[in-house]
mmCIF file of C-alpha atoms in Angstrom:
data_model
loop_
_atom_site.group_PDB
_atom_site.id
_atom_site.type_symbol
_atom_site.label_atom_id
_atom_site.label_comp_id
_atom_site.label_asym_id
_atom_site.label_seq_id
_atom_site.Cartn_x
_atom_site.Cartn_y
_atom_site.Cartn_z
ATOM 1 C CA UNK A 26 -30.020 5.882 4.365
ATOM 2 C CA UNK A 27 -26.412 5.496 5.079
ATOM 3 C CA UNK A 28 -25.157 7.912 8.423
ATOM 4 C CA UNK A 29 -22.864 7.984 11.043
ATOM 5 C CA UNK A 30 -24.959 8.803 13.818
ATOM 6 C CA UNK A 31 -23.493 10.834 17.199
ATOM 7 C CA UNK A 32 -24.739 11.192 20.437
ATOM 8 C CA UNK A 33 -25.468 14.156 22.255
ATOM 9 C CA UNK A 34 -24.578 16.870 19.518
ATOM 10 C CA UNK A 35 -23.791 19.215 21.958
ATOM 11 C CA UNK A 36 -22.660 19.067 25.756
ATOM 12 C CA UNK A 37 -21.791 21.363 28.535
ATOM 13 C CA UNK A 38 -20.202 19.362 31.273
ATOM 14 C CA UNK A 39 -17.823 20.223 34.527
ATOM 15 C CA UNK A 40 -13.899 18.812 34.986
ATOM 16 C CA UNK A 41 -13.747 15.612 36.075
ATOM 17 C CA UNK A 42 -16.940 14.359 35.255
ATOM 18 C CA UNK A 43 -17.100 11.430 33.509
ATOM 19 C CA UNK A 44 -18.909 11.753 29.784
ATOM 20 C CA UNK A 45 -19.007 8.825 27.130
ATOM 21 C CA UNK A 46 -19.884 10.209 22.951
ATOM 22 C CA UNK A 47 -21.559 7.457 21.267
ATOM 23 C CA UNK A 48 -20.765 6.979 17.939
ATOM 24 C CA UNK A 49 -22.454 4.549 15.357
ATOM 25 C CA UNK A 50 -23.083 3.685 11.459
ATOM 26 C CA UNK A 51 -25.162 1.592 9.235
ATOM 27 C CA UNK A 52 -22.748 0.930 6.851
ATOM 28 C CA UNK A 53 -21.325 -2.367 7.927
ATOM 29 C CA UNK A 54 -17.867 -0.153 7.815
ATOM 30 C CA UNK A 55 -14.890 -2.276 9.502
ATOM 31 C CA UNK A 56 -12.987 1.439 10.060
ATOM 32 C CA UNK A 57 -13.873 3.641 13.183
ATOM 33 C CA UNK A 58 -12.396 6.866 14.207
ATOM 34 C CA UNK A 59 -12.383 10.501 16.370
ATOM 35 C CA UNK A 60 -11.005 13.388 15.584
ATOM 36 C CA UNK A 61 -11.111 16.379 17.452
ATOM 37 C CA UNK A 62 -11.199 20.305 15.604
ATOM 38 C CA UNK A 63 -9.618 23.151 16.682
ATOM 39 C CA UNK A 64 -9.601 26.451 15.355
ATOM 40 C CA UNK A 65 -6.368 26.975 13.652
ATOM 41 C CA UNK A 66 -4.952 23.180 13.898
ATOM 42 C CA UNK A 67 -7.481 21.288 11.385
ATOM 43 C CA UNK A 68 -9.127 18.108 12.596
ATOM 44 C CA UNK A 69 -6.489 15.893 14.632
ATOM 45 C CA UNK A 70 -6.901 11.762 15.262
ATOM 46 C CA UNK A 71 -7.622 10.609 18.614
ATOM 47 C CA UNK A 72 -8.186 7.188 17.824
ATOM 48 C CA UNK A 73 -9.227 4.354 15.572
ATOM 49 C CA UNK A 74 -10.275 1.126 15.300
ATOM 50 C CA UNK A 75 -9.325 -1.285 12.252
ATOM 51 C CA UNK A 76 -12.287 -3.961 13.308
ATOM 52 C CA UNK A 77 -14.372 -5.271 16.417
ATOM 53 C CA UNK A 78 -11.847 -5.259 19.407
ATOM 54 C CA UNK A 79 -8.784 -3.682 17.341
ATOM 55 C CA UNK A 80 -8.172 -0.037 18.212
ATOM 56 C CA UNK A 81 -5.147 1.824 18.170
ATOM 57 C CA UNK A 82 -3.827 5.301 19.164
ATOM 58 C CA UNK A 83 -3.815 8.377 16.834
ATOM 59 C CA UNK A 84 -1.772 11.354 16.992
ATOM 60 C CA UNK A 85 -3.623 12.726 20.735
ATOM 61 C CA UNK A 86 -4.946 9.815 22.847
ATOM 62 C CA UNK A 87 -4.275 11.238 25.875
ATOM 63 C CA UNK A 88 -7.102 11.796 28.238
ATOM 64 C CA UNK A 89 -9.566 9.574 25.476
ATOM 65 C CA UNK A 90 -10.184 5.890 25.808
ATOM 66 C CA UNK A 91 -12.640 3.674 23.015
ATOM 67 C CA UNK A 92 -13.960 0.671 22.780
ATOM 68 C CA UNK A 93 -15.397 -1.376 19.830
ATOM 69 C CA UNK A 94 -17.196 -4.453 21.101
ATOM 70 C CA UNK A 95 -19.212 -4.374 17.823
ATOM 71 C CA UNK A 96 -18.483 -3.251 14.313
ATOM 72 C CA UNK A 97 -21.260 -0.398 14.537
ATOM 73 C CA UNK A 98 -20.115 1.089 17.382
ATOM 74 C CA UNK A 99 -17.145 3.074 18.523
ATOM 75 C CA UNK A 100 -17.711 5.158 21.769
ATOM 76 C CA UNK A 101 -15.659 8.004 23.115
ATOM 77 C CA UNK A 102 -14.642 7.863 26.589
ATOM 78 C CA UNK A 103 -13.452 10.638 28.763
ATOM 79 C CA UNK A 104 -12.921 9.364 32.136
ATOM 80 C CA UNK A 105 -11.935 12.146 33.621
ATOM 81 C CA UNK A 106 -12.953 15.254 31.359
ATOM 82 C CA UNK A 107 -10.059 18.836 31.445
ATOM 83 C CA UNK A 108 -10.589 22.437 30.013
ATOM 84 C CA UNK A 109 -8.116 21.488 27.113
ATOM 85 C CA UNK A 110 -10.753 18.700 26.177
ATOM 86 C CA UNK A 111 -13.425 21.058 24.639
ATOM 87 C CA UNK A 112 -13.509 20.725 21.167
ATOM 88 C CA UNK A 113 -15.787 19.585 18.311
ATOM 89 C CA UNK A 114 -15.556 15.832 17.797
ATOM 90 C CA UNK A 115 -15.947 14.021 14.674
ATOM 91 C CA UNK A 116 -16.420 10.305 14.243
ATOM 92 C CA UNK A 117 -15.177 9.026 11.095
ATOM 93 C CA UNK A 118 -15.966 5.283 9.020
ATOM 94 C CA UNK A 119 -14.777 3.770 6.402
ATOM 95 C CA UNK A 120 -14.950 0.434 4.114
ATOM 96 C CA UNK A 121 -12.697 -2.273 3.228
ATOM 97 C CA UNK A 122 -9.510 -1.259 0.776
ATOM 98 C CA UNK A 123 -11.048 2.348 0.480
ATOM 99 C CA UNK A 124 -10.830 3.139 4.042
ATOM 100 C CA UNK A 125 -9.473 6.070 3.742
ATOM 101 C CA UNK A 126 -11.925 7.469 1.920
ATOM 102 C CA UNK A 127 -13.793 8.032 5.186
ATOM 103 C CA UNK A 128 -17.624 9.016 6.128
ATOM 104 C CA UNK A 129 -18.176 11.779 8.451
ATOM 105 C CA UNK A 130 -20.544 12.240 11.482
ATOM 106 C CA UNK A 131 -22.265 15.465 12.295
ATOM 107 C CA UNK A 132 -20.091 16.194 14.952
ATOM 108 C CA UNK A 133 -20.193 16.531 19.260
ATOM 109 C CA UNK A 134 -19.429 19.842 20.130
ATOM 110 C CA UNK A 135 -18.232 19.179 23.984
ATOM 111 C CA UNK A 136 -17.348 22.033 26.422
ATOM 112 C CA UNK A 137 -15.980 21.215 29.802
ATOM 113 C CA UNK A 138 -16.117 23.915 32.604
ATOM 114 C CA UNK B 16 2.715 14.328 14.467
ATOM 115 C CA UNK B 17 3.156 15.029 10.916
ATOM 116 C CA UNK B 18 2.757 18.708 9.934
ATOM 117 C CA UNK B 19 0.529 19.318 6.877
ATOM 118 C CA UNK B 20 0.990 23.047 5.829
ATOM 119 C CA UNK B 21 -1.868 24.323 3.742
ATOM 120 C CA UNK B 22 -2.063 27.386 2.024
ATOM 121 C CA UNK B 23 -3.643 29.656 1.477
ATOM 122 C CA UNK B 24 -5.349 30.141 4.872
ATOM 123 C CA UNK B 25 -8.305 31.982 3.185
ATOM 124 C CA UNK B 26 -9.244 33.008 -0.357
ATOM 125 C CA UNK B 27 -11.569 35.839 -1.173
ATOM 126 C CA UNK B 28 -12.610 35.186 -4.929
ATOM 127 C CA UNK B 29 -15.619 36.023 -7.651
ATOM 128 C CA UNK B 30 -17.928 34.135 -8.664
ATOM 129 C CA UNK B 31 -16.651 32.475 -12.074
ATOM 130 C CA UNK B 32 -12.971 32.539 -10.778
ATOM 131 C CA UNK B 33 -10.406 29.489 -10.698
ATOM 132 C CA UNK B 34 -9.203 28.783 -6.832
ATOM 133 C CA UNK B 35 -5.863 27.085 -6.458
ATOM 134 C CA UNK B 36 -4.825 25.134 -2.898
ATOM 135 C CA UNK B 37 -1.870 23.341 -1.789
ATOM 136 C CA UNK B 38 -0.631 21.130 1.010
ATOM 137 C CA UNK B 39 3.136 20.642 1.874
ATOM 138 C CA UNK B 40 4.633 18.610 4.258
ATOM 139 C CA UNK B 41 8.532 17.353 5.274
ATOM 140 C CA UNK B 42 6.824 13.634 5.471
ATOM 141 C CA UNK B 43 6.129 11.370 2.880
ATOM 142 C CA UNK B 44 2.407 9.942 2.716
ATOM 143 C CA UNK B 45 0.859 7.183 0.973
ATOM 144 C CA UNK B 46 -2.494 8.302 0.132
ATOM 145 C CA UNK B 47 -3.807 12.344 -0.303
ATOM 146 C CA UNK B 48 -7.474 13.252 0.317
ATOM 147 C CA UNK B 49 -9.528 16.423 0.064
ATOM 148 C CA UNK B 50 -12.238 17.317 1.640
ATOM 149 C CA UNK B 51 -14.947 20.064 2.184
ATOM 150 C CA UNK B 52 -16.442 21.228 5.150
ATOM 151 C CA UNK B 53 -20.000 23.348 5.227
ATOM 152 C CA UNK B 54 -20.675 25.135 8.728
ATOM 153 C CA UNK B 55 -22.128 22.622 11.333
ATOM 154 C CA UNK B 56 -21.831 19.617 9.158
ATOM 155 C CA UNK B 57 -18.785 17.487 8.909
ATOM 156 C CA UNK B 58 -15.985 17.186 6.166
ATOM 157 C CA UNK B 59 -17.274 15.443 2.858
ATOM 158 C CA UNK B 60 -14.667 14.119 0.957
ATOM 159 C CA UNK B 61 -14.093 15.455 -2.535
ATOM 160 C CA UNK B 62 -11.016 13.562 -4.189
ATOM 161 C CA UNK B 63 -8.386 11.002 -3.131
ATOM 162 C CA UNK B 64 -5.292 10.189 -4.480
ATOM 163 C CA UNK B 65 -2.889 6.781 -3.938
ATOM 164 C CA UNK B 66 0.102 6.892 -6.483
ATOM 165 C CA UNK B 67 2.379 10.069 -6.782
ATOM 166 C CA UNK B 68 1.796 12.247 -9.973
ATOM 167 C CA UNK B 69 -1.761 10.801 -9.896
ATOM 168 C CA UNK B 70 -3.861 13.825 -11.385
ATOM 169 C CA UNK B 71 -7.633 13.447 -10.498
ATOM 170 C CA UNK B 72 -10.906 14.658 -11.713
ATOM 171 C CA UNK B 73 -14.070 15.673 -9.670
ATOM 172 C CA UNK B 74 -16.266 17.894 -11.910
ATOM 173 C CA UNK B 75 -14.548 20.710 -11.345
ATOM 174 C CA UNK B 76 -12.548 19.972 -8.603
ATOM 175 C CA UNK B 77 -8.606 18.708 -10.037
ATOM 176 C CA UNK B 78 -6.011 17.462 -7.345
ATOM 177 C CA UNK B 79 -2.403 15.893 -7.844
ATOM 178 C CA UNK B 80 -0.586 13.580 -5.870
ATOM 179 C CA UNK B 81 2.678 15.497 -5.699
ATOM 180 C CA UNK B 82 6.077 13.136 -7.249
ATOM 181 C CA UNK B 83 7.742 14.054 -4.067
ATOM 182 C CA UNK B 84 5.085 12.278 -2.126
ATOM 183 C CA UNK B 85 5.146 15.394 0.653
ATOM 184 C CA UNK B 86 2.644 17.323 -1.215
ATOM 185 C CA UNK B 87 -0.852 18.056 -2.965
ATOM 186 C CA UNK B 88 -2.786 20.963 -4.867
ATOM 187 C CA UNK B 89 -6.705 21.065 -5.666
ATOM 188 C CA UNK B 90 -7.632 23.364 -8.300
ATOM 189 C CA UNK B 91 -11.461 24.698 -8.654
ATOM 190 C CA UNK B 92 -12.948 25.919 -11.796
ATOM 191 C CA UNK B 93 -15.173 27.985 -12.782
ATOM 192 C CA UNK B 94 -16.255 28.889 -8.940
ATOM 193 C CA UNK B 95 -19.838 29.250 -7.908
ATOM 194 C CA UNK B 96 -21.312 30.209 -4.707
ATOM 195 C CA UNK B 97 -21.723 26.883 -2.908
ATOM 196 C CA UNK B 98 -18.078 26.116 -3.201
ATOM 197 C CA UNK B 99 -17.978 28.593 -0.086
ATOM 198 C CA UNK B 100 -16.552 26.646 2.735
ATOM 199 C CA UNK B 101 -13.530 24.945 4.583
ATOM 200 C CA UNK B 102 -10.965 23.078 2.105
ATOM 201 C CA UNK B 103 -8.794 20.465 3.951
ATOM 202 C CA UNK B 104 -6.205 18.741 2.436
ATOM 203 C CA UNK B 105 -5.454 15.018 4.518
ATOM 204 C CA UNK B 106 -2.451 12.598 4.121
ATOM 205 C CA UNK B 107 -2.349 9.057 5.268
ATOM 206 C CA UNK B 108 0.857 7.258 6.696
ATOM 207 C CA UNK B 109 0.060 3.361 7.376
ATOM 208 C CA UNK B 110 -3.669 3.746 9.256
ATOM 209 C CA UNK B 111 -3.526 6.762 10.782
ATOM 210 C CA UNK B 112 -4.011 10.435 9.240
ATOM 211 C CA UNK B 113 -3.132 13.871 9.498
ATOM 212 C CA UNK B 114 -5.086 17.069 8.434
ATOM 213 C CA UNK B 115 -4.305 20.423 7.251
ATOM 214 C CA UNK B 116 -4.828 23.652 8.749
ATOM 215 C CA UNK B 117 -7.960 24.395 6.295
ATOM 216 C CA UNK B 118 -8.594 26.921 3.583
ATOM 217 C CA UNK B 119 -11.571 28.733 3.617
ATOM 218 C CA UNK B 120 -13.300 29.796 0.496
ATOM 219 C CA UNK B 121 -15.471 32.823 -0.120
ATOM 220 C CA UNK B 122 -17.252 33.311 -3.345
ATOM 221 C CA UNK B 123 -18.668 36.825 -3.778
ATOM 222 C CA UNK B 124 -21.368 36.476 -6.547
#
């Protein structure tokens, strides 16, 4: 069965304390993205990755770092987790020239203390 | 970042009803997408568009590609209860995208 798979679902953590949100698919999908949703300002793009070591900023990177050392696989990293950081998180795939048309995961809701 | 404005915020409707939802925005995009989102699950995506004036057919889910470029509606017919959700309207500009605001649907039976 095709999924994007994430990892924990839910979290209570404390500022500062490092957290990483794994995110991977079965698809063979070259595309790899977050987003973060708040109430009242729709789903917003952290980052994304093109292919395997190719990511690049979206529209609120700050505070986020990723990695993609292989194509299924596209953790979030918060090094150094803030108040303004809870949020549900989505990770997003997609496929070749149809990118864009992009898979969901079943989200991370994340709640820093 | 690019502002999509979607509207309306929320929509009350019967069952049987037509529901009508736009995005606007001052930027030009490349690409349009809808999508649905059910409580706890993440957004499914219903239509996408890639040429302006494009009109596109999902059952009975319609979208347009506005000329302009800086806009898109999505029309449902005939409305039945488990269109209830959150609508969000998505553009793309080169690889990165920006979403709406969401509409969210209620269909009284």
């Amino acid at each position: 069965e095709a999924q994007v798979t994430q990892n924990p679902r839910y979290l209570i953590t404390v500022t500062g304390k490092k957290l990483t949100v794994t995110c991977s698919q079965n698809m063979n999908h070259e595309y790899m993205s977050w987003y973060r949703q708040d109430p009242g300002l729709g789903l917003r793009q952290i980052y994304y990755s093109m292919n395997v070591e190719v990511t690049d900023k979206g529209d609120v990177p700050e505070g986020y770092k990723v990695s993609r050392k292989e194509k299924r696989n596209f953790p979030l990293i918060l090094e150094s987790p803030s108040p303004n950081q809870t949020s549900l998180y989505f990770c997003a795939t997609g496929s070749g020239r149809a990118y864009n048309e992009q898979f969901f995961g079943p989200g991370t809701r994340l709640t820093v203390l | 970042g690019q502002q999509l404005n979607q509207s309306p915020q929320s929509m009350f409707i019967q069952e049987g009803e037509d529901v009508s939802m736009n995005c606007t925005s001052s930027s030009i995009f490349n690409t349009w997408l809808w999508y649905k989102q059910d409580p706890g699950e993440g957004p499914v995506l219903l239509i996408a568009l890639y040429k302006a004036g494009e009109l596109t057919s999902n059952g009975r889910l319609t979208a347009q590609f506005g000329i302009t470029r800086k806009d898109s509606f999505l029309n449902i017919s005939a409305s039945i209860p488990s269109d209830v959700g959150i609508y969000f309207c998505a553009g793309q500009i080169g690889n990165q995208f920006y979403f709406g605001t969401g509409t969210s649907l209620t269909v009284i039976p």
